[in-house]
Amino acid sequence: MLSQKQSYEDYKYVMGDTGNLYLGARYTYGELLGNEEVPFKIRAIVERYILPQTDPETTLESEFYHMHADSFAYRTYRQLKARVKCVRLVEKKGFFSRGKKKRVYETQVMGLEEFAAISPSRKQAQGIMVQEIIINKLAMMVFTV
């Protein structure tokens, strides 16, 4: 049996491709600042723009889950063209189950505006869990620090 700490480590990662940077949602802002794999520009943005209004122990998952459109963090991440990869509990008809419905988790990537428009209570009711934050590298390059 995996402990809680070990299972969370699976969602603490930094990856990149030619167009995007992917951050695991279980990172806290303090851990992001201390991780050398996180690009310097992201660490500078977090330190300068996000941490003055947020606790360093706040996870990315919690930040995005409770984010609303009038927060400074929302405006910062909107400039970075951030998207949210999440899983959502949905009902699907089984092919061989003769119309019976079953509940399954479905992965979905949502834009920041769309995701922040959903209230935390609706997110909880829909079984939404944040997996990763996707940041556009071009938007990150033109962000002034």
mmCIF file of N, CA and C in Angstrom:
data_model
loop_
_atom_site.group_PDB
_atom_site.id
_atom_site.type_symbol
_atom_site.label_atom_id
_atom_site.label_comp_id
_atom_site.label_asym_id
_atom_site.label_seq_id
_atom_site.Cartn_x
_atom_site.Cartn_y
_atom_site.Cartn_z
ATOM 1 N N MET A 1 0.845 -1.181 0.000
ATOM 2 C CA MET A 1 0.000 0.000 0.000
ATOM 3 C C MET A 1 0.890 1.245 0.000
ATOM 4 N N LEU A 2 0.595 2.172 -0.884
ATOM 5 C CA LEU A 2 1.350 3.408 -0.976
ATOM 6 C C LEU A 2 0.900 4.385 0.098
ATOM 7 N N SER A 3 1.845 5.097 0.644
ATOM 8 C CA SER A 3 1.481 6.132 1.607
ATOM 9 C C SER A 3 0.988 7.364 0.844
ATOM 10 N N GLN A 4 0.346 8.262 1.571
ATOM 11 C CA GLN A 4 -0.170 9.499 0.972
ATOM 12 C C GLN A 4 0.960 10.291 0.336
ATOM 13 N N LYS A 5 2.109 10.388 0.992
ATOM 14 C CA LYS A 5 3.238 11.159 0.492
ATOM 15 C C LYS A 5 3.772 10.573 -0.811
ATOM 16 N N GLN A 6 3.881 9.242 -0.897
ATOM 17 C CA GLN A 6 4.383 8.624 -2.112
ATOM 18 C C GLN A 6 3.434 8.825 -3.283
ATOM 19 N N SER A 7 2.143 8.739 -3.052
ATOM 20 C CA SER A 7 1.196 8.903 -4.153
ATOM 21 C C SER A 7 1.184 10.336 -4.667
ATOM 22 N N TYR A 8 1.425 11.323 -3.787
ATOM 23 C CA TYR A 8 1.471 12.709 -4.234
ATOM 24 C C TYR A 8 2.703 12.995 -5.075
ATOM 25 N N GLU A 9 3.775 12.282 -4.859
ATOM 26 C CA GLU A 9 5.004 12.512 -5.628
ATOM 27 C C GLU A 9 4.784 12.256 -7.119
ATOM 28 N N ASP A 10 3.812 11.414 -7.466
ATOM 29 C CA ASP A 10 3.524 11.146 -8.871
ATOM 30 C C ASP A 10 2.998 12.389 -9.585
ATOM 31 N N TYR A 11 2.437 13.314 -8.845
ATOM 32 C CA TYR A 11 1.887 14.525 -9.437
ATOM 33 C C TYR A 11 2.780 15.744 -9.198
ATOM 34 N N LYS A 12 4.048 15.510 -8.930
ATOM 35 C CA LYS A 12 5.031 16.582 -8.793
ATOM 36 C C LYS A 12 6.087 16.377 -9.866
ATOM 37 N N TYR A 13 5.893 17.036 -10.984
ATOM 38 C CA TYR A 13 6.827 16.887 -12.089
ATOM 39 C C TYR A 13 6.863 18.170 -12.903
ATOM 40 N N VAL A 14 7.934 18.310 -13.654
ATOM 41 C CA VAL A 14 8.098 19.426 -14.578
ATOM 42 C C VAL A 14 8.507 18.819 -15.907
ATOM 43 N N MET A 15 7.731 19.063 -16.938
ATOM 44 C CA MET A 15 8.045 18.564 -18.283
ATOM 45 C C MET A 15 7.840 19.704 -19.269
ATOM 46 N N GLY A 16 8.454 19.556 -20.404
ATOM 47 C CA GLY A 16 8.273 20.565 -21.423
ATOM 48 C C GLY A 16 8.375 19.975 -22.802
ATOM 49 N N ASP A 17 7.707 20.589 -23.749
ATOM 50 C CA ASP A 17 7.886 20.259 -25.148
ATOM 51 C C ASP A 17 8.147 21.575 -25.871
ATOM 52 N N THR A 18 8.025 21.590 -27.173
ATOM 53 C CA THR A 18 8.379 22.802 -27.904
ATOM 54 C C THR A 18 7.465 23.980 -27.614
ATOM 55 N N GLY A 19 6.219 23.719 -27.242
ATOM 56 C CA GLY A 19 5.286 24.823 -27.055
ATOM 57 C C GLY A 19 4.779 25.051 -25.650
ATOM 58 N N ASN A 20 4.903 24.048 -24.788
ATOM 59 C CA ASN A 20 4.289 24.146 -23.466
ATOM 60 C C ASN A 20 5.210 23.658 -22.360
ATOM 61 N N LEU A 21 4.908 24.127 -21.153
ATOM 62 C CA LEU A 21 5.552 23.671 -19.931
ATOM 63 C C LEU A 21 4.456 23.037 -19.086
ATOM 64 N N TYR A 22 4.703 21.837 -18.563
ATOM 65 C CA TYR A 22 3.713 21.093 -17.791
ATOM 66 C C TYR A 22 4.200 20.981 -16.346
ATOM 67 N N LEU A 23 3.377 21.438 -15.409
ATOM 68 C CA LEU A 23 3.715 21.396 -13.987
ATOM 69 C C LEU A 23 2.704 20.509 -13.271
ATOM 70 N N GLY A 24 3.204 19.535 -12.508
ATOM 71 C CA GLY A 24 2.330 18.681 -11.714
ATOM 72 C C GLY A 24 1.602 19.506 -10.670
ATOM 73 N N ALA A 25 0.317 19.239 -10.475
ATOM 74 C CA ALA A 25 -0.529 20.092 -9.642
ATOM 75 C C ALA A 25 -0.298 19.935 -8.146
ATOM 76 N N ARG A 26 0.457 18.940 -7.714
ATOM 77 C CA ARG A 26 0.669 18.759 -6.273
ATOM 78 C C ARG A 26 1.855 19.561 -5.738
ATOM 79 N N TYR A 27 2.556 20.252 -6.610
ATOM 80 C CA TYR A 27 3.642 21.124 -6.155
ATOM 81 C C TYR A 27 3.080 22.262 -5.325
ATOM 82 N N THR A 28 3.782 22.609 -4.256
ATOM 83 C CA THR A 28 3.468 23.850 -3.543
ATOM 84 C C THR A 28 4.316 24.947 -4.190
ATOM 85 N N TYR A 29 3.943 26.185 -3.945
ATOM 86 C CA TYR A 29 4.732 27.280 -4.499
ATOM 87 C C TYR A 29 6.145 27.276 -3.925
ATOM 88 N N GLY A 30 6.288 26.920 -2.657
ATOM 89 C CA GLY A 30 7.613 26.833 -2.042
ATOM 90 C C GLY A 30 8.474 25.775 -2.716
ATOM 91 N N GLU A 31 7.886 24.626 -3.054
ATOM 92 C CA GLU A 31 8.630 23.565 -3.739
ATOM 93 C C GLU A 31 9.019 23.987 -5.150
ATOM 94 N N LEU A 32 8.139 24.723 -5.825
ATOM 95 C CA LEU A 32 8.472 25.215 -7.171
ATOM 96 C C LEU A 32 9.690 26.125 -7.135
ATOM 97 N N LEU A 33 9.729 27.008 -6.126
ATOM 98 C CA LEU A 33 10.856 27.939 -6.022
ATOM 99 C C LEU A 33 12.160 27.211 -5.741
ATOM 100 N N GLY A 34 12.105 26.098 -5.033
ATOM 101 C CA GLY A 34 13.309 25.363 -4.677
ATOM 102 C C GLY A 34 13.742 24.329 -5.692
ATOM 103 N N ASN A 35 12.954 24.113 -6.727
ATOM 104 C CA ASN A 35 13.258 23.082 -7.718
ATOM 105 C C ASN A 35 14.018 23.681 -8.898
ATOM 106 N N GLU A 36 15.229 23.202 -9.123
ATOM 107 C CA GLU A 36 16.063 23.711 -10.218
ATOM 108 C C GLU A 36 15.552 23.314 -11.599
ATOM 109 N N GLU A 37 14.667 22.310 -11.677
ATOM 110 C CA GLU A 37 14.113 21.889 -12.966
ATOM 111 C C GLU A 37 13.064 22.873 -13.484
ATOM 112 N N VAL A 38 12.492 23.649 -12.584
ATOM 113 C CA VAL A 38 11.502 24.653 -12.974
ATOM 114 C C VAL A 38 12.247 25.820 -13.611
ATOM 115 N N PRO A 39 11.834 26.251 -14.800
ATOM 116 C CA PRO A 39 12.527 27.364 -15.459
ATOM 117 C C PRO A 39 12.586 28.607 -14.564
ATOM 118 N N PHE A 40 13.693 29.322 -14.670
ATOM 119 C CA PHE A 40 13.924 30.511 -13.851
ATOM 120 C C PHE A 40 12.789 31.511 -13.997
ATOM 121 N N LYS A 41 12.289 31.698 -15.190
ATOM 122 C CA LYS A 41 11.241 32.693 -15.425
ATOM 123 C C LYS A 41 9.982 32.364 -14.634
ATOM 124 N N ILE A 42 9.610 31.097 -14.571
ATOM 125 C CA ILE A 42 8.431 30.697 -13.795
ATOM 126 C C ILE A 42 8.683 30.947 -12.311
ATOM 127 N N ARG A 43 9.874 30.601 -11.842
ATOM 128 C CA ARG A 43 10.192 30.847 -10.429
ATOM 129 C C ARG A 43 10.148 32.338 -10.121
ATOM 130 N N ALA A 44 10.642 33.171 -11.032
ATOM 131 C CA ALA A 44 10.620 34.621 -10.832
ATOM 132 C C ALA A 44 9.182 35.152 -10.828
ATOM 133 N N ILE A 45 8.354 34.649 -11.714
ATOM 134 C CA ILE A 45 6.945 35.066 -11.771
ATOM 135 C C ILE A 45 6.231 34.684 -10.479
ATOM 136 N N VAL A 46 6.450 33.459 -10.018
ATOM 137 C CA VAL A 46 5.822 33.002 -8.773
ATOM 138 C C VAL A 46 6.284 33.868 -7.611
ATOM 139 N N GLU A 47 7.587 34.113 -7.526
ATOM 140 C CA GLU A 47 8.139 34.875 -6.415
ATOM 141 C C GLU A 47 7.645 36.327 -6.412
ATOM 142 N N ARG A 48 7.611 36.928 -7.584
ATOM 143 C CA ARG A 48 7.297 38.350 -7.666
ATOM 144 C C ARG A 48 5.800 38.648 -7.712
ATOM 145 N N TYR A 49 5.029 37.820 -8.415
ATOM 146 C CA TYR A 49 3.622 38.149 -8.638
ATOM 147 C C TYR A 49 2.637 37.323 -7.813
ATOM 148 N N ILE A 50 2.967 36.083 -7.503
ATOM 149 C CA ILE A 50 1.982 35.206 -6.862
ATOM 150 C C ILE A 50 2.182 35.110 -5.355
ATOM 151 N N LEU A 51 3.423 34.942 -4.905
ATOM 152 C CA LEU A 51 3.661 34.749 -3.480
ATOM 153 C C LEU A 51 3.266 35.924 -2.580
ATOM 154 N N PRO A 52 3.311 37.177 -3.035
ATOM 155 C CA PRO A 52 2.860 38.245 -2.137
ATOM 156 C C PRO A 52 1.396 38.102 -1.685
ATOM 157 N N GLN A 53 0.554 37.427 -2.470
ATOM 158 C CA GLN A 53 -0.853 37.242 -2.105
ATOM 159 C C GLN A 53 -1.183 35.817 -1.673
ATOM 160 N N THR A 54 -0.208 34.905 -1.715
ATOM 161 C CA THR A 54 -0.486 33.489 -1.472
ATOM 162 C C THR A 54 0.535 32.904 -0.514
ATOM 163 N N ASP A 55 0.117 31.919 0.246
ATOM 164 C CA ASP A 55 0.990 31.201 1.167
ATOM 165 C C ASP A 55 1.899 30.259 0.381
ATOM 166 N N PRO A 56 3.197 30.156 0.719
ATOM 167 C CA PRO A 56 4.098 29.254 0.001
ATOM 168 C C PRO A 56 3.698 27.778 0.092
ATOM 169 N N GLU A 57 2.879 27.416 1.073
ATOM 170 C CA GLU A 57 2.431 26.026 1.210
ATOM 171 C C GLU A 57 1.203 25.703 0.365
ATOM 172 N N THR A 58 0.684 26.673 -0.360
ATOM 173 C CA THR A 58 -0.464 26.455 -1.238
ATOM 174 C C THR A 58 -0.027 25.630 -2.440
ATOM 175 N N THR A 59 -0.774 24.591 -2.750
ATOM 176 C CA THR A 59 -0.461 23.779 -3.929
ATOM 177 C C THR A 59 -1.072 24.421 -5.171
ATOM 178 N N LEU A 60 -0.517 24.074 -6.315
ATOM 179 C CA LEU A 60 -1.093 24.557 -7.571
ATOM 180 C C LEU A 60 -2.531 24.063 -7.703
ATOM 181 N N GLU A 61 -2.765 22.822 -7.286
ATOM 182 C CA GLU A 61 -4.104 22.244 -7.352
ATOM 183 C C GLU A 61 -5.097 23.097 -6.570
ATOM 184 N N SER A 62 -4.751 23.458 -5.354
ATOM 185 C CA SER A 62 -5.633 24.264 -4.514
ATOM 186 C C SER A 62 -5.817 25.660 -5.089
ATOM 187 N N GLU A 63 -4.732 26.249 -5.572
ATOM 188 C CA GLU A 63 -4.799 27.595 -6.159
ATOM 189 C C GLU A 63 -5.789 27.629 -7.321
ATOM 190 N N PHE A 64 -5.681 26.673 -8.228
ATOM 191 C CA PHE A 64 -6.547 26.669 -9.404
ATOM 192 C C PHE A 64 -7.969 26.222 -9.061
ATOM 193 N N TYR A 65 -8.110 25.318 -8.098
ATOM 194 C CA TYR A 65 -9.425 24.818 -7.708
ATOM 195 C C TYR A 65 -10.283 25.948 -7.146
ATOM 196 N N HIS A 66 -9.674 26.846 -6.371
ATOM 197 C CA HIS A 66 -10.415 27.926 -5.725
ATOM 198 C C HIS A 66 -10.241 29.272 -6.417
ATOM 199 N N MET A 67 -9.673 29.292 -7.599
ATOM 200 C CA MET A 67 -9.391 30.533 -8.311
ATOM 201 C C MET A 67 -10.681 31.177 -8.823
ATOM 202 N N HIS A 68 -10.733 32.501 -8.746
ATOM 203 C CA HIS A 68 -11.858 33.240 -9.298
ATOM 204 C C HIS A 68 -11.321 34.354 -10.184
ATOM 205 N N ALA A 69 -12.162 34.842 -11.060
ATOM 206 C CA ALA A 69 -11.734 35.738 -12.134
ATOM 207 C C ALA A 69 -11.233 37.098 -11.670
ATOM 208 N N ASP A 70 -11.510 37.507 -10.443
ATOM 209 C CA ASP A 70 -11.034 38.820 -10.010
ATOM 210 C C ASP A 70 -9.764 38.747 -9.161
ATOM 211 N N SER A 71 -9.139 37.575 -9.087
ATOM 212 C CA SER A 71 -7.902 37.447 -8.304
ATOM 213 C C SER A 71 -6.682 37.821 -9.148
ATOM 214 N N PHE A 72 -5.642 38.259 -8.466
ATOM 215 C CA PHE A 72 -4.413 38.628 -9.168
ATOM 216 C C PHE A 72 -3.732 37.400 -9.764
ATOM 217 N N ALA A 73 -3.813 36.256 -9.075
ATOM 218 C CA ALA A 73 -3.231 35.014 -9.597
ATOM 219 C C ALA A 73 -3.907 34.637 -10.920
ATOM 220 N N TYR A 74 -5.219 34.823 -10.997
ATOM 221 C CA TYR A 74 -5.947 34.534 -12.239
ATOM 222 C C TYR A 74 -5.425 35.389 -13.374
ATOM 223 N N ARG A 75 -5.254 36.680 -13.127
ATOM 224 C CA ARG A 75 -4.752 37.574 -14.175
ATOM 225 C C ARG A 75 -3.335 37.207 -14.593
ATOM 226 N N THR A 76 -2.519 36.794 -13.626
ATOM 227 C CA THR A 76 -1.143 36.388 -13.938
ATOM 228 C C THR A 76 -1.133 35.145 -14.806
ATOM 229 N N TYR A 77 -1.895 34.138 -14.417
ATOM 230 C CA TYR A 77 -1.931 32.897 -15.193
ATOM 231 C C TYR A 77 -2.623 33.091 -16.542
ATOM 232 N N ARG A 78 -3.557 34.029 -16.627
ATOM 233 C CA ARG A 78 -4.191 34.312 -17.921
ATOM 234 C C ARG A 78 -3.167 34.892 -18.890
ATOM 235 N N GLN A 79 -2.253 35.743 -18.378
ATOM 236 C CA GLN A 79 -1.175 36.282 -19.216
ATOM 237 C C GLN A 79 -0.275 35.153 -19.727
ATOM 238 N N LEU A 80 -0.115 34.108 -18.918
ATOM 239 C CA LEU A 80 0.726 32.969 -19.298
ATOM 240 C C LEU A 80 -0.032 31.960 -20.166
ATOM 241 N N LYS A 81 -1.281 32.276 -20.486
ATOM 242 C CA LYS A 81 -2.145 31.400 -21.282
ATOM 243 C C LYS A 81 -2.210 29.990 -20.690
ATOM 244 N N ALA A 82 -2.377 29.948 -19.377
ATOM 245 C CA ALA A 82 -2.410 28.674 -18.658
ATOM 246 C C ALA A 82 -3.682 27.903 -18.985
ATOM 247 N N ARG A 83 -3.534 26.597 -19.012
ATOM 248 C CA ARG A 83 -4.660 25.668 -19.144
ATOM 249 C C ARG A 83 -4.558 24.649 -18.018
ATOM 250 N N VAL A 84 -5.654 23.995 -17.732
ATOM 251 C CA VAL A 84 -5.718 23.050 -16.627
ATOM 252 C C VAL A 84 -6.098 21.675 -17.160
ATOM 253 N N LYS A 85 -5.253 20.681 -16.838
ATOM 254 C CA LYS A 85 -5.593 19.300 -17.171
ATOM 255 C C LYS A 85 -6.222 18.694 -15.925
ATOM 256 N N CYS A 86 -7.447 18.204 -16.061
ATOM 257 C CA CYS A 86 -8.151 17.663 -14.912
ATOM 258 C C CYS A 86 -8.875 16.383 -15.307
ATOM 259 N N VAL A 87 -9.306 15.657 -14.304
ATOM 260 C CA VAL A 87 -10.164 14.496 -14.535
ATOM 261 C C VAL A 87 -11.523 14.828 -13.948
ATOM 262 N N ARG A 88 -12.553 14.337 -14.610
ATOM 263 C CA ARG A 88 -13.928 14.621 -14.223
ATOM 264 C C ARG A 88 -14.710 13.319 -14.222
ATOM 265 N N LEU A 89 -15.552 13.156 -13.236
ATOM 266 C CA LEU A 89 -16.398 11.983 -13.125
ATOM 267 C C LEU A 89 -17.606 12.179 -14.039
ATOM 268 N N VAL A 90 -17.771 11.276 -15.025
ATOM 269 C CA VAL A 90 -18.884 11.377 -15.971
ATOM 270 C C VAL A 90 -19.599 10.029 -16.062
ATOM 271 N N GLU A 91 -20.838 10.088 -16.517
ATOM 272 C CA GLU A 91 -21.590 8.854 -16.742
ATOM 273 C C GLU A 91 -21.477 8.472 -18.204
ATOM 274 N N LYS A 92 -21.162 7.216 -18.450
ATOM 275 C CA LYS A 92 -21.029 6.702 -19.815
ATOM 276 C C LYS A 92 -21.904 5.477 -19.960
ATOM 277 N N LYS A 93 -22.471 5.323 -21.139
ATOM 278 C CA LYS A 93 -23.201 4.098 -21.441
ATOM 279 C C LYS A 93 -22.191 3.045 -21.862
ATOM 280 N N GLY A 94 -22.307 1.887 -21.280
ATOM 281 C CA GLY A 94 -21.431 0.806 -21.681
ATOM 282 C C GLY A 94 -21.892 0.207 -22.998
ATOM 283 N N PHE A 95 -20.968 -0.216 -23.829
ATOM 284 C CA PHE A 95 -21.307 -0.774 -25.132
ATOM 285 C C PHE A 95 -22.020 -2.114 -24.986
ATOM 286 N N PHE A 96 -21.531 -2.941 -24.096
ATOM 287 C CA PHE A 96 -22.119 -4.258 -23.910
ATOM 288 C C PHE A 96 -23.035 -4.341 -22.691
ATOM 289 N N SER A 97 -23.272 -3.242 -22.030
ATOM 290 C CA SER A 97 -24.055 -3.285 -20.797
ATOM 291 C C SER A 97 -25.538 -2.982 -21.012
ATOM 292 N N ARG A 98 -25.992 -2.999 -22.265
ATOM 293 C CA ARG A 98 -27.403 -2.824 -22.628
ATOM 294 C C ARG A 98 -28.013 -1.548 -22.053
ATOM 295 N N GLY A 99 -27.307 -0.458 -22.238
ATOM 296 C CA GLY A 99 -27.828 0.830 -21.829
ATOM 297 C C GLY A 99 -27.559 1.216 -20.394
ATOM 298 N N LYS A 100 -26.971 0.313 -19.633
ATOM 299 C CA LYS A 100 -26.653 0.663 -18.253
ATOM 300 C C LYS A 100 -25.548 1.710 -18.253
ATOM 301 N N LYS A 101 -25.672 2.639 -17.331
ATOM 302 C CA LYS A 101 -24.675 3.696 -17.238
ATOM 303 C C LYS A 101 -23.702 3.364 -16.125
ATOM 304 N N LYS A 102 -22.453 3.735 -16.362
ATOM 305 C CA LYS A 102 -21.444 3.595 -15.309
ATOM 306 C C LYS A 102 -20.688 4.907 -15.207
ATOM 307 N N ARG A 103 -20.158 5.154 -14.020
ATOM 308 C CA ARG A 103 -19.415 6.388 -13.782
ATOM 309 C C ARG A 103 -17.933 6.117 -13.969
ATOM 310 N N VAL A 104 -17.303 6.918 -14.824
ATOM 311 C CA VAL A 104 -15.876 6.772 -15.099
ATOM 312 C C VAL A 104 -15.226 8.155 -15.069
ATOM 313 N N TYR A 105 -13.918 8.156 -14.851
ATOM 314 C CA TYR A 105 -13.170 9.410 -14.890
ATOM 315 C C TYR A 105 -12.700 9.662 -16.311
ATOM 316 N N GLU A 106 -12.859 10.901 -16.761
ATOM 317 C CA GLU A 106 -12.472 11.296 -18.107
ATOM 318 C C GLU A 106 -11.496 12.466 -17.997
ATOM 319 N N THR A 107 -10.378 12.379 -18.702
ATOM 320 C CA THR A 107 -9.379 13.449 -18.697
ATOM 321 C C THR A 107 -9.813 14.550 -19.653
ATOM 322 N N GLN A 108 -9.611 15.786 -19.206
ATOM 323 C CA GLN A 108 -10.030 16.925 -20.007
ATOM 324 C C GLN A 108 -9.054 18.080 -19.785
ATOM 325 N N VAL A 109 -8.734 18.809 -20.844
ATOM 326 C CA VAL A 109 -7.919 20.020 -20.732
ATOM 327 C C VAL A 109 -8.855 21.204 -20.944
ATOM 328 N N MET A 110 -8.856 22.099 -19.966
ATOM 329 C CA MET A 110 -9.752 23.256 -20.007
ATOM 330 C C MET A 110 -8.944 24.547 -19.982
ATOM 331 N N GLY A 111 -9.442 25.542 -20.663
ATOM 332 C CA GLY A 111 -8.837 26.862 -20.590
ATOM 333 C C GLY A 111 -9.050 27.458 -19.207
ATOM 334 N N LEU A 112 -8.197 28.376 -18.833
ATOM 335 C CA LEU A 112 -8.272 28.979 -17.501
ATOM 336 C C LEU A 112 -9.615 29.672 -17.279
ATOM 337 N N GLU A 113 -10.092 30.406 -18.262
ATOM 338 C CA GLU A 113 -11.355 31.125 -18.123
ATOM 339 C C GLU A 113 -12.499 30.161 -17.857
ATOM 340 N N GLU A 114 -12.550 29.090 -18.610
ATOM 341 C CA GLU A 114 -13.605 28.089 -18.462
ATOM 342 C C GLU A 114 -13.518 27.400 -17.101
ATOM 343 N N PHE A 115 -12.303 27.060 -16.682
ATOM 344 C CA PHE A 115 -12.127 26.351 -15.418
ATOM 345 C C PHE A 115 -12.449 27.245 -14.229
ATOM 346 N N ALA A 116 -12.006 28.488 -14.256
ATOM 347 C CA ALA A 116 -12.246 29.409 -13.135
ATOM 348 C C ALA A 116 -13.718 29.796 -13.026
ATOM 349 N N ALA A 117 -14.464 29.679 -14.119
ATOM 350 C CA ALA A 117 -15.889 30.019 -14.094
ATOM 351 C C ALA A 117 -16.716 28.995 -13.311
ATOM 352 N N ILE A 118 -16.166 27.810 -13.107
ATOM 353 C CA ILE A 118 -16.865 26.771 -12.344
ATOM 354 C C ILE A 118 -16.592 27.006 -10.862
ATOM 355 N N SER A 119 -17.622 27.064 -10.062
ATOM 356 C CA SER A 119 -17.442 27.303 -8.627
ATOM 357 C C SER A 119 -16.818 26.074 -7.966
ATOM 358 N N PRO A 120 -16.100 26.266 -6.854
ATOM 359 C CA PRO A 120 -15.514 25.119 -6.156
ATOM 360 C C PRO A 120 -16.541 24.067 -5.741
ATOM 361 N N SER A 121 -17.738 24.493 -5.368
ATOM 362 C CA SER A 121 -18.761 23.518 -4.980
ATOM 363 C C SER A 121 -19.218 22.681 -6.181
ATOM 364 N N ARG A 122 -19.328 23.308 -7.353
ATOM 365 C CA ARG A 122 -19.679 22.539 -8.568
ATOM 366 C C ARG A 122 -18.540 21.609 -8.973
ATOM 367 N N LYS A 123 -17.291 22.078 -8.806
ATOM 368 C CA LYS A 123 -16.148 21.214 -9.111
ATOM 369 C C LYS A 123 -16.172 19.976 -8.229
ATOM 370 N N GLN A 124 -16.475 20.178 -6.953
ATOM 371 C CA GLN A 124 -16.536 19.050 -6.034
ATOM 372 C C GLN A 124 -17.699 18.121 -6.386
ATOM 373 N N ALA A 125 -18.848 18.673 -6.710
ATOM 374 C CA ALA A 125 -20.013 17.867 -7.073
ATOM 375 C C ALA A 125 -19.764 17.056 -8.348
ATOM 376 N N GLN A 126 -18.986 17.614 -9.271
ATOM 377 C CA GLN A 126 -18.689 16.922 -10.528
ATOM 378 C C GLN A 126 -17.480 15.998 -10.413
ATOM 379 N N GLY A 127 -16.846 15.945 -9.243
ATOM 380 C CA GLY A 127 -15.696 15.065 -9.038
ATOM 381 C C GLY A 127 -14.462 15.503 -9.801
ATOM 382 N N ILE A 128 -14.291 16.805 -9.997
ATOM 383 C CA ILE A 128 -13.152 17.322 -10.752
ATOM 384 C C ILE A 128 -11.909 17.332 -9.869
ATOM 385 N N MET A 129 -10.809 16.783 -10.402
ATOM 386 C CA MET A 129 -9.511 16.814 -9.732
ATOM 387 C C MET A 129 -8.483 17.376 -10.700
ATOM 388 N N VAL A 130 -7.682 18.320 -10.240
ATOM 389 C CA VAL A 130 -6.663 18.960 -11.075
ATOM 390 C C VAL A 130 -5.426 18.070 -11.110
ATOM 391 N N GLN A 131 -4.923 17.768 -12.322
ATOM 392 C CA GLN A 131 -3.729 16.941 -12.471
ATOM 393 C C GLN A 131 -2.489 17.755 -12.797
ATOM 394 N N GLU A 132 -2.614 18.679 -13.753
ATOM 395 C CA GLU A 132 -1.442 19.459 -14.136
ATOM 396 C C GLU A 132 -1.846 20.817 -14.675
ATOM 397 N N ILE A 133 -0.881 21.719 -14.645
ATOM 398 C CA ILE A 133 -1.044 23.068 -15.172
ATOM 399 C C ILE A 133 -0.170 23.159 -16.420
ATOM 400 N N ILE A 134 -0.748 23.642 -17.500
ATOM 401 C CA ILE A 134 -0.040 23.757 -18.773
ATOM 402 C C ILE A 134 0.166 25.246 -19.055
ATOM 403 N N ILE A 135 1.424 25.631 -19.231
ATOM 404 C CA ILE A 135 1.764 27.040 -19.471
ATOM 405 C C ILE A 135 2.376 27.157 -20.860
ATOM 406 N N ASN A 136 1.885 28.108 -21.622
ATOM 407 C CA ASN A 136 2.374 28.348 -22.970
ATOM 408 C C ASN A 136 3.760 28.989 -22.896
ATOM 409 N N LYS A 137 4.755 28.377 -23.557
ATOM 410 C CA LYS A 137 6.126 28.886 -23.489
ATOM 411 C C LYS A 137 6.294 30.244 -24.160
ATOM 412 N N LEU A 138 5.586 30.470 -25.244
ATOM 413 C CA LEU A 138 5.684 31.760 -25.922
ATOM 414 C C LEU A 138 5.133 32.879 -25.028
ATOM 415 N N ALA A 139 4.022 32.614 -24.369
ATOM 416 C CA ALA A 139 3.465 33.606 -23.437
ATOM 417 C C ALA A 139 4.430 33.823 -22.262
ATOM 418 N N MET A 140 5.081 32.754 -21.828
ATOM 419 C CA MET A 140 6.055 32.873 -20.738
ATOM 420 C C MET A 140 7.247 33.740 -21.178
ATOM 421 N N MET A 141 7.678 33.596 -22.442
ATOM 422 C CA MET A 141 8.821 34.371 -22.930
ATOM 423 C C MET A 141 8.513 35.862 -22.983
ATOM 424 N N VAL A 142 7.292 36.233 -23.359
ATOM 425 C CA VAL A 142 6.977 37.643 -23.499
ATOM 426 C C VAL A 142 6.489 38.264 -22.203
ATOM 427 N N PHE A 143 6.329 37.468 -21.146
ATOM 428 C CA PHE A 143 5.928 37.968 -19.831
ATOM 429 C C PHE A 143 7.067 38.794 -19.256
ATOM 430 N N THR A 144 6.794 40.008 -18.853
ATOM 431 C CA THR A 144 7.830 40.882 -18.305
ATOM 432 C C THR A 144 7.972 40.643 -16.810
ATOM 433 N N VAL A 145 9.207 40.345 -16.394
ATOM 434 C CA VAL A 145 9.473 40.116 -14.973
ATOM 435 C C VAL A 145 10.231 41.297 -14.415
#
